[in-house]
Coordinates of C-alpha atoms and ligand atoms in Angstrom, one line a residue:
M1 CA -163.5 -129.3 91.3
I2 CA -162.1 -126.3 93.2
L3 CA -159.6 -123.9 91.8
I4 CA -157.4 -121.9 94.2
R5 CA -156.2 -119.2 91.9
G6 CA -153.0 -117.1 91.9
G7 CA -151.7 -117.7 95.4
D8 CA -148.1 -117.9 96.5
V9 CA -147.9 -121.7 96.6
F10 CA -145.6 -123.6 99.0
S11 CA -144.2 -126.7 97.2
D12 CA -141.0 -128.7 97.6
S13 CA -139.1 -126.1 95.5
G14 CA -140.3 -123.1 97.6
F15 CA -142.9 -120.5 97.0
E16 CA -144.2 -119.5 93.5
V17 CA -147.4 -117.9 92.3
K18 CA -149.5 -120.7 90.8
D19 CA -153.0 -122.1 90.6
V20 CA -154.0 -125.3 92.5
L21 CA -156.7 -127.5 91.2
I22 CA -158.5 -129.9 93.5
D23 CA -160.5 -132.8 92.2
G24 CA -162.2 -135.0 94.8
E25 CA -159.9 -135.5 97.8
R26 CA -156.6 -134.9 95.9
I27 CA -154.6 -132.1 94.3
A28 CA -155.1 -132.7 90.5
A29 CA -153.0 -129.9 89.0
V30 CA -150.5 -127.2 90.1
G31 CA -149.5 -124.4 87.7
A32 CA -151.6 -122.4 85.2
V33 CA -154.9 -124.1 85.2
D34 CA -157.8 -123.8 82.8
V35 CA -161.0 -122.9 84.6
E36 CA -163.2 -125.2 82.4
G37 CA -165.1 -127.6 84.5
V38 CA -164.2 -125.8 87.7
I39 CA -167.2 -125.5 90.1
E40 CA -165.6 -123.1 92.7
V41 CA -162.9 -120.5 92.3
V42 CA -161.0 -119.2 95.3
D43 CA -159.1 -116.0 94.6
A44 CA -155.9 -116.4 96.6
S45 CA -153.9 -113.5 95.1
G46 CA -151.5 -112.0 97.7
C47 CA -152.1 -115.1 99.9
L48 CA -149.9 -118.0 100.9
V49 CA -151.2 -121.4 99.9
G50 CA -149.8 -124.4 101.7
P51 CA -150.5 -127.6 103.7
G52 CA -153.2 -127.1 106.4
F53 CA -151.9 -126.5 109.9
V54 CA -151.6 -129.3 112.3
D55 CA -152.0 -128.7 116.0
M56 CA -150.4 -131.4 118.1
H57 CA -151.8 -130.1 121.4
T58 CA -155.6 -129.5 121.5
H59 CA -157.9 -130.0 124.4
L60 CA -161.2 -130.9 122.8
R61 CA -162.8 -131.5 126.3
D62 CA -164.8 -134.4 124.9
P63 CA -165.9 -136.7 126.6
G64 CA -166.8 -135.2 129.9
H65 CA -166.3 -131.4 129.8
T66 CA -168.5 -130.5 126.8
W67 CA -169.7 -127.2 128.3
K68 CA -166.2 -125.9 127.6
E69 CA -165.8 -127.4 124.1
D70 CA -166.8 -130.6 122.3
I71 CA -165.4 -132.5 119.3
A72 CA -167.7 -130.6 116.8
S73 CA -167.1 -127.1 118.2
G74 CA -163.3 -127.8 118.6
C75 CA -163.0 -129.0 115.1
A76 CA -164.9 -125.9 113.8
A77 CA -162.5 -123.7 115.7
A78 CA -159.6 -125.6 114.3
A79 CA -160.8 -125.2 110.7
A80 CA -161.3 -121.4 111.4
G81 CA -157.7 -121.3 112.4
G82 CA -156.5 -122.9 109.2
F83 CA -155.9 -126.3 110.8
T84 CA -156.7 -129.5 108.9
A85 CA -155.7 -131.8 111.8
V86 CA -155.6 -131.7 115.6
V87 CA -154.2 -134.1 118.2
A88 CA -156.7 -134.4 121.1
M89 CA -155.2 -134.5 124.6
P90 CA -156.3 -137.3 126.9
N91 CA -157.3 -135.3 130.0
T92 CA -161.0 -135.8 129.4
D93 CA -163.5 -137.6 131.6
P94 CA -163.1 -140.5 131.2
P95 CA -159.5 -140.0 130.1
L96 CA -158.3 -141.3 126.7
D97 CA -156.4 -144.2 128.0
E98 CA -157.8 -147.2 126.2
A99 CA -158.4 -148.2 122.5
R100 CA -162.2 -148.2 122.8
I101 CA -162.4 -144.5 123.8
V102 CA -159.6 -143.5 121.4
K103 CA -161.5 -145.1 118.5
E104 CA -164.7 -143.3 119.5
V105 CA -163.1 -139.9 119.6
V106 CA -161.4 -140.5 116.2
R107 CA -164.7 -141.7 114.7
R108 CA -166.6 -138.7 116.0
G109 CA -163.9 -136.4 114.7
H110 CA -164.1 -138.0 111.3
E111 CA -167.9 -137.5 111.4
T112 CA -167.6 -133.7 111.7
G113 CA -165.9 -133.7 108.3
L114 CA -164.0 -130.5 109.3
V115 CA -160.5 -131.6 110.3
E116 CA -158.7 -134.9 111.0
V117 CA -158.8 -135.8 114.7
A118 CA -156.0 -137.9 116.1
V119 CA -155.6 -138.8 119.7
A120 CA -152.7 -138.5 122.1
A121 CA -153.4 -141.3 124.6
A122 CA -152.6 -141.3 128.3
I123 CA -149.3 -142.9 129.3
T124 CA -150.9 -144.3 132.5
H125 CA -154.3 -145.6 133.4
G126 CA -156.6 -142.8 134.3
R127 CA -153.6 -140.4 134.0
A128 CA -152.9 -141.4 137.5
G129 CA -149.2 -141.8 137.0
M130 CA -149.0 -145.3 138.4
L131 CA -149.9 -148.1 136.0
P132 CA -148.8 -147.9 132.4
S133 CA -151.5 -148.0 129.7
D134 CA -151.6 -150.7 127.2
V135 CA -149.5 -148.7 124.8
E136 CA -149.1 -151.5 122.3
D137 CA -152.9 -151.8 121.9
L138 CA -153.2 -148.0 121.6
Y139 CA -150.4 -147.9 119.0
E140 CA -152.3 -150.7 117.1
C141 CA -155.3 -148.4 116.8
G142 CA -153.2 -145.5 115.5
V143 CA -151.9 -143.6 118.5
R144 CA -148.4 -142.2 118.1
I145 CA -148.2 -139.6 120.9
F146 CA -148.4 -140.7 124.5
T147 CA -148.8 -138.2 127.3
D148 CA -150.5 -137.6 130.6
D149 CA -150.8 -134.0 129.6
G150 CA -152.2 -131.8 132.4
D151 CA -149.9 -133.7 134.7
S152 CA -146.3 -134.9 134.5
V153 CA -145.5 -138.6 134.8
A154 CA -143.7 -138.1 138.1
D155 CA -142.5 -141.6 138.9
A156 CA -139.2 -142.3 137.1
A157 CA -139.7 -146.1 137.3
V158 CA -143.1 -145.9 135.6
L159 CA -141.8 -143.6 132.9
R160 CA -138.7 -145.7 132.3
S161 CA -140.8 -148.8 131.8
V162 CA -143.2 -147.1 129.4
M163 CA -140.3 -145.5 127.5
M164 CA -138.7 -148.9 127.0
R165 CA -142.0 -150.2 125.5
I166 CA -142.5 -147.1 123.3
A167 CA -139.0 -147.2 122.0
A168 CA -139.9 -150.6 120.4
L169 CA -142.9 -149.0 118.5
P170 CA -141.7 -147.2 115.3
G171 CA -142.8 -143.6 115.2
A172 CA -144.2 -143.6 118.7
V173 CA -143.2 -140.7 121.0
V174 CA -143.4 -139.9 124.7
A175 CA -144.6 -136.3 125.2
Q176 CA -144.2 -134.8 128.6
H177 CA -146.0 -132.0 130.3
A178 CA -143.0 -131.1 132.4
E179 CA -144.1 -129.9 135.8
D180 CA -142.8 -131.1 139.2
A181 CA -146.2 -130.9 141.0
S182 CA -144.5 -130.8 144.4
M183 CA -143.0 -127.5 143.4
T184 CA -146.1 -125.9 142.0
V185 CA -148.6 -126.2 144.8
N186 CA -150.3 -122.8 145.4
G187 CA -148.5 -121.4 142.4
H188 CA -150.5 -119.3 139.8
I189 CA -148.0 -117.2 137.9
H190 CA -144.3 -117.2 137.1
E191 CA -142.1 -117.0 140.2
G192 CA -140.3 -113.8 140.0
S193 CA -140.6 -110.0 140.5
M194 CA -144.2 -110.1 139.4
S195 CA -145.3 -112.8 141.8
T196 CA -143.6 -110.9 144.6
R197 CA -145.2 -107.5 143.6
L198 CA -148.7 -109.0 143.2
G199 CA -148.5 -111.3 146.2
V200 CA -149.6 -114.2 144.1
G201 CA -148.0 -117.7 144.5
G202 CA -145.2 -118.3 142.1
L203 CA -144.5 -121.3 139.8
S204 CA -140.7 -121.7 139.4
A205 CA -139.0 -122.4 136.1
E206 CA -137.1 -125.2 137.8
A207 CA -140.4 -127.2 138.2
E208 CA -140.2 -127.6 134.4
V209 CA -136.4 -127.8 133.9
D210 CA -135.9 -130.5 136.6
V211 CA -138.4 -132.8 135.0
V212 CA -137.0 -132.4 131.5
K213 CA -133.5 -133.0 132.9
R214 CA -134.6 -136.3 134.5
D215 CA -136.5 -137.3 131.4
L216 CA -133.5 -136.8 129.1
D217 CA -131.5 -139.2 131.3
L218 CA -134.2 -141.8 130.7
V219 CA -134.2 -141.1 127.0
R220 CA -130.5 -141.7 126.9
E221 CA -131.0 -145.0 128.7
T222 CA -134.1 -146.3 126.8
G223 CA -133.7 -144.8 123.3
A224 CA -137.3 -143.6 123.3
R225 CA -138.4 -140.6 121.2
Y226 CA -139.2 -137.7 123.4
H227 CA -141.2 -134.6 122.9
C228 CA -141.2 -131.7 125.3
Q229 CA -144.6 -130.0 125.5
H230 CA -145.2 -126.3 125.9
V231 CA -141.6 -125.3 126.7
S232 CA -141.6 -122.0 128.7
A233 CA -138.1 -121.6 130.3
T234 CA -134.7 -120.7 129.0
G235 CA -133.2 -123.6 131.1
T236 CA -135.4 -126.1 129.2
I237 CA -134.3 -124.7 125.8
E238 CA -130.7 -125.2 126.8
L239 CA -131.4 -128.8 127.7
I240 CA -133.1 -129.5 124.4
R241 CA -130.3 -127.8 122.5
H242 CA -127.7 -130.1 124.1
A243 CA -129.9 -133.2 123.8
K244 CA -130.2 -132.5 120.0
A245 CA -126.5 -131.9 119.6
E246 CA -125.9 -135.2 121.4
G247 CA -128.0 -137.0 118.9
L248 CA -131.0 -137.8 121.0
V249 CA -134.4 -138.0 119.2
V250 CA -135.9 -135.1 121.0
T251 CA -138.4 -132.5 119.8
A252 CA -140.1 -129.5 121.5
E253 CA -143.1 -127.3 121.1
V254 CA -143.9 -123.7 122.2
T255 CA -147.3 -122.1 122.5
P256 CA -148.3 -118.9 120.7
H257 CA -149.0 -117.2 124.0
H258 CA -145.5 -117.8 125.3
L259 CA -144.2 -116.2 122.2
S260 CA -146.5 -113.2 122.5
F261 CA -146.6 -112.4 126.2
D262 CA -144.4 -112.4 129.3
E263 CA -145.2 -112.2 133.0
T264 CA -146.0 -108.5 132.8
A265 CA -149.3 -109.5 131.0
V266 CA -150.7 -110.7 134.3
A267 CA -150.4 -107.3 136.0
D268 CA -154.2 -106.9 136.0
L269 CA -154.8 -110.5 137.1
D270 CA -156.9 -111.1 134.0
T271 CA -157.7 -114.8 134.2
D272 CA -157.4 -115.1 130.4
F273 CA -153.7 -114.9 131.1
K274 CA -153.7 -117.8 133.5
M275 CA -152.2 -121.0 132.1
Y276 CA -149.6 -123.7 132.8
P277 CA -146.8 -123.3 132.3
P278 CA -147.2 -119.6 133.2
L279 CA -146.0 -116.6 131.1
R280 CA -142.4 -116.2 132.2
S281 CA -139.8 -113.4 132.1
G282 CA -139.1 -111.2 129.1
D283 CA -135.8 -113.0 128.7
D284 CA -137.5 -116.3 128.6
R285 CA -139.9 -115.0 125.9
R286 CA -137.0 -113.7 123.8
A287 CA -135.2 -117.0 124.2
L288 CA -138.3 -118.9 123.0
R289 CA -138.6 -116.8 119.9
E290 CA -135.0 -117.3 119.1
A291 CA -135.2 -121.1 119.7
L292 CA -138.2 -121.3 117.4
K293 CA -136.3 -119.5 114.6
D294 CA -133.1 -121.5 115.0
G295 CA -134.8 -124.8 115.1
T296 CA -134.1 -125.8 118.7
I297 CA -137.9 -125.7 119.1
D298 CA -139.5 -127.6 116.3
V299 CA -143.2 -126.9 116.6
V300 CA -145.8 -124.3 117.6
A301 CA -148.7 -126.0 119.3
T302 CA -151.7 -124.2 120.7
D303 CA -152.4 -126.0 124.0
H304 CA -156.0 -124.8 123.1
A305 CA -157.6 -125.2 126.5
P306 CA -161.2 -123.9 126.6
H307 CA -162.9 -122.9 129.8
A308 CA -166.4 -121.5 130.1
P309 CA -166.8 -117.8 130.9
E310 CA -168.3 -118.5 134.4
E311 CA -165.3 -120.7 135.2
K312 CA -162.9 -117.9 134.4
A313 CA -165.0 -115.2 136.1
V314 CA -163.5 -115.8 139.5
T315 CA -160.4 -114.7 141.3
F316 CA -157.0 -115.4 139.6
E317 CA -156.2 -118.0 142.2
E318 CA -159.5 -119.8 141.8
A319 CA -159.5 -119.7 138.0
P320 CA -158.7 -122.9 136.0
R321 CA -155.5 -122.9 134.0
G322 CA -155.6 -122.6 130.2
V323 CA -156.4 -120.4 127.3
I324 CA -157.8 -121.1 123.8
G325 CA -155.5 -120.7 120.8
L326 CA -156.6 -122.4 117.6
E327 CA -158.1 -119.4 115.9
T328 CA -155.2 -117.0 116.6
A329 CA -152.1 -119.2 116.4
A330 CA -151.2 -118.7 112.7
A331 CA -151.3 -114.9 113.0
V332 CA -148.9 -115.1 115.9
V333 CA -146.5 -117.5 114.2
S334 CA -146.6 -115.5 110.9
E335 CA -145.5 -112.4 112.8
V336 CA -142.9 -114.0 115.1
V337 CA -141.0 -116.1 112.5
G338 CA -141.5 -113.6 109.7
D339 CA -140.7 -116.3 107.2
P340 CA -143.5 -118.2 105.4
R341 CA -141.4 -121.4 105.0
R342 CA -140.7 -121.5 108.7
M343 CA -144.3 -120.9 109.5
F344 CA -145.4 -123.9 107.5
E345 CA -142.5 -126.0 109.0
T346 CA -143.5 -125.2 112.5
L347 CA -147.3 -125.2 112.1
S348 CA -147.7 -128.0 109.6
L349 CA -144.7 -130.1 108.3
K350 CA -143.0 -130.9 111.7
P351 CA -146.1 -131.5 113.8
A352 CA -147.5 -133.8 111.1
L353 CA -144.2 -135.7 111.1
I354 CA -144.0 -136.1 114.9
A355 CA -147.7 -137.1 115.1
G356 CA -147.4 -139.5 112.3
L357 CA -150.2 -138.0 110.2
R358 CA -149.4 -139.1 106.7
D359 CA -152.1 -137.1 105.0
Q360 CA -151.0 -133.9 106.6
G361 CA -148.1 -131.5 106.4
R362 CA -147.2 -132.2 102.8
P363 CA -146.1 -129.4 100.5
I364 CA -148.4 -128.8 97.6
A365 CA -148.0 -131.3 94.8
V366 CA -150.1 -133.2 92.3
G367 CA -151.6 -136.3 93.9
E368 CA -151.2 -135.2 97.5
P369 CA -154.3 -135.2 99.7
A370 CA -156.1 -131.8 99.5
N371 CA -155.6 -130.6 103.0
I372 CA -154.8 -126.9 102.4
V373 CA -154.9 -123.5 104.0
V374 CA -155.1 -120.2 102.2
F375 CA -153.4 -117.7 104.5
D376 CA -153.4 -113.9 104.1
P377 CA -150.3 -112.6 105.8
R378 CA -151.4 -108.9 105.3
Q379 CA -154.8 -108.9 106.8
E380 CA -155.1 -107.1 110.2
W381 CA -157.9 -108.0 112.5
T382 CA -158.9 -107.9 116.2
P383 CA -160.3 -111.1 117.7
G384 CA -163.5 -110.5 119.6
T385 CA -165.8 -113.5 119.1
F386 CA -164.7 -117.0 118.6
V387 CA -165.9 -120.2 116.8
S388 CA -164.8 -122.1 119.8
R389 CA -167.5 -122.7 122.5
S390 CA -165.2 -120.8 124.9
S391 CA -163.7 -117.4 124.6
N392 CA -160.8 -117.4 127.1
S393 CA -158.3 -115.9 124.7
P394 CA -155.5 -113.6 125.8
Y395 CA -155.7 -112.1 122.3
K396 CA -159.1 -110.5 122.8
G397 CA -158.9 -106.9 121.7
H398 CA -155.3 -107.4 120.5
R399 CA -154.5 -106.3 116.9
L400 CA -153.2 -109.3 114.9
K401 CA -151.7 -109.5 111.5
G402 CA -152.3 -112.5 109.2
R403 CA -155.4 -114.6 108.9
P404 CA -156.5 -117.9 107.5
L405 CA -159.0 -117.2 104.8
V406 CA -159.9 -120.6 103.5
T407 CA -159.4 -124.1 104.9
V408 CA -159.7 -127.2 102.6
H409 CA -160.0 -130.6 104.3
N410 CA -160.2 -133.8 102.2
G411 CA -160.9 -131.7 99.1
R412 CA -163.8 -129.8 100.6
I413 CA -163.9 -126.1 101.7
V414 CA -164.7 -126.4 105.4
Y415 CA -164.1 -122.8 106.3
S416 CA -164.1 -119.6 104.2
L417 CA -163.9 -116.0 105.1
I418 CA -164.0 -114.8 101.5
G419 CA -166.6 -117.3 100.2
A420 CA -166.2 -119.1 96.9
T421 CA -167.6 -117.9 93.6
Ligands
ZN1 ZN1 -149.8 -129.5 129.4

């Protein structure tokens, strides 16, 4: 048995200083707990204790790109970030577009024993945007999120036909990487004053906004659930806000790096600031932070996208898009939202709900699965090295406040900075 002692525990009734006793894979007691029979005691005084974080946008790079990350190293990075579940994106080689491969990734994730691994399967065969995947078969083996992430589904007819099928599957959701590829050729950073000044090709906000606008028409028509991935632009926030007011079942995510940085961060052309969508204007960043606080944006998702050092050690134009984020996300969210309840909502409760992960995102209570994070909101630290196989983080050398100290998955301590006594 494990006792998490004296933390500020997040339950249905809010936060209160309590002990949490874990027996086997479940929470056995919450309140003042007698230490008799306890094998390990975790001192959580001054820390938040709540459901483990859930990342609904992780690139595990496995199969096919395992020099960047693999299932084991990605799961270890997730556990170090306080996550107890991740949803793996399908842009692997081969892509995660059929039940056989999905089952294999989930099985290998389970084997690590570190975090729960779910899969977001490709909407189309080979993520080629042409032929819909067998979404019913994928749903049958547990897939709830469908996306061609890395690329948009550009063809409206293809997307409409898939949306109609997904609308018939309870709890299934179409997630879109909104990017009109015809508008982003030769683009590397946000199209604006910075792209002009640096003479680097720009990526317009409209490339995102236009796709979301088109998609919302299809949502209206088909009744499908829709999730907008990595929202970056004010125009997209406005569309989501109106869609929600209209009663459409629409959710949205933002990445930690879009909350922390704006286009000025690319002034030195550091390739660890190259990602899609790009860091946009200061106004966009402010709008994203507001939208996360007021609930227009539901979820923070990392878009953890590992690339090897040698792949990023090239010119900005040549560098691949993407940055890692699992190990630094919680600190960013803690500071940006400034409210522990909202932190757990956006990093745990809501992503678990959207991804259909029943053992995740549940406030602490007796009988619930023991997927728990102990998070110290006071600890200041500077990321330098990473558990991830890659280190392409924009937070290297940046002072962060707030850190996951202990992660418990299925009743086992899978990560600890303080050690147990
Ligand atoms: Zn994406």
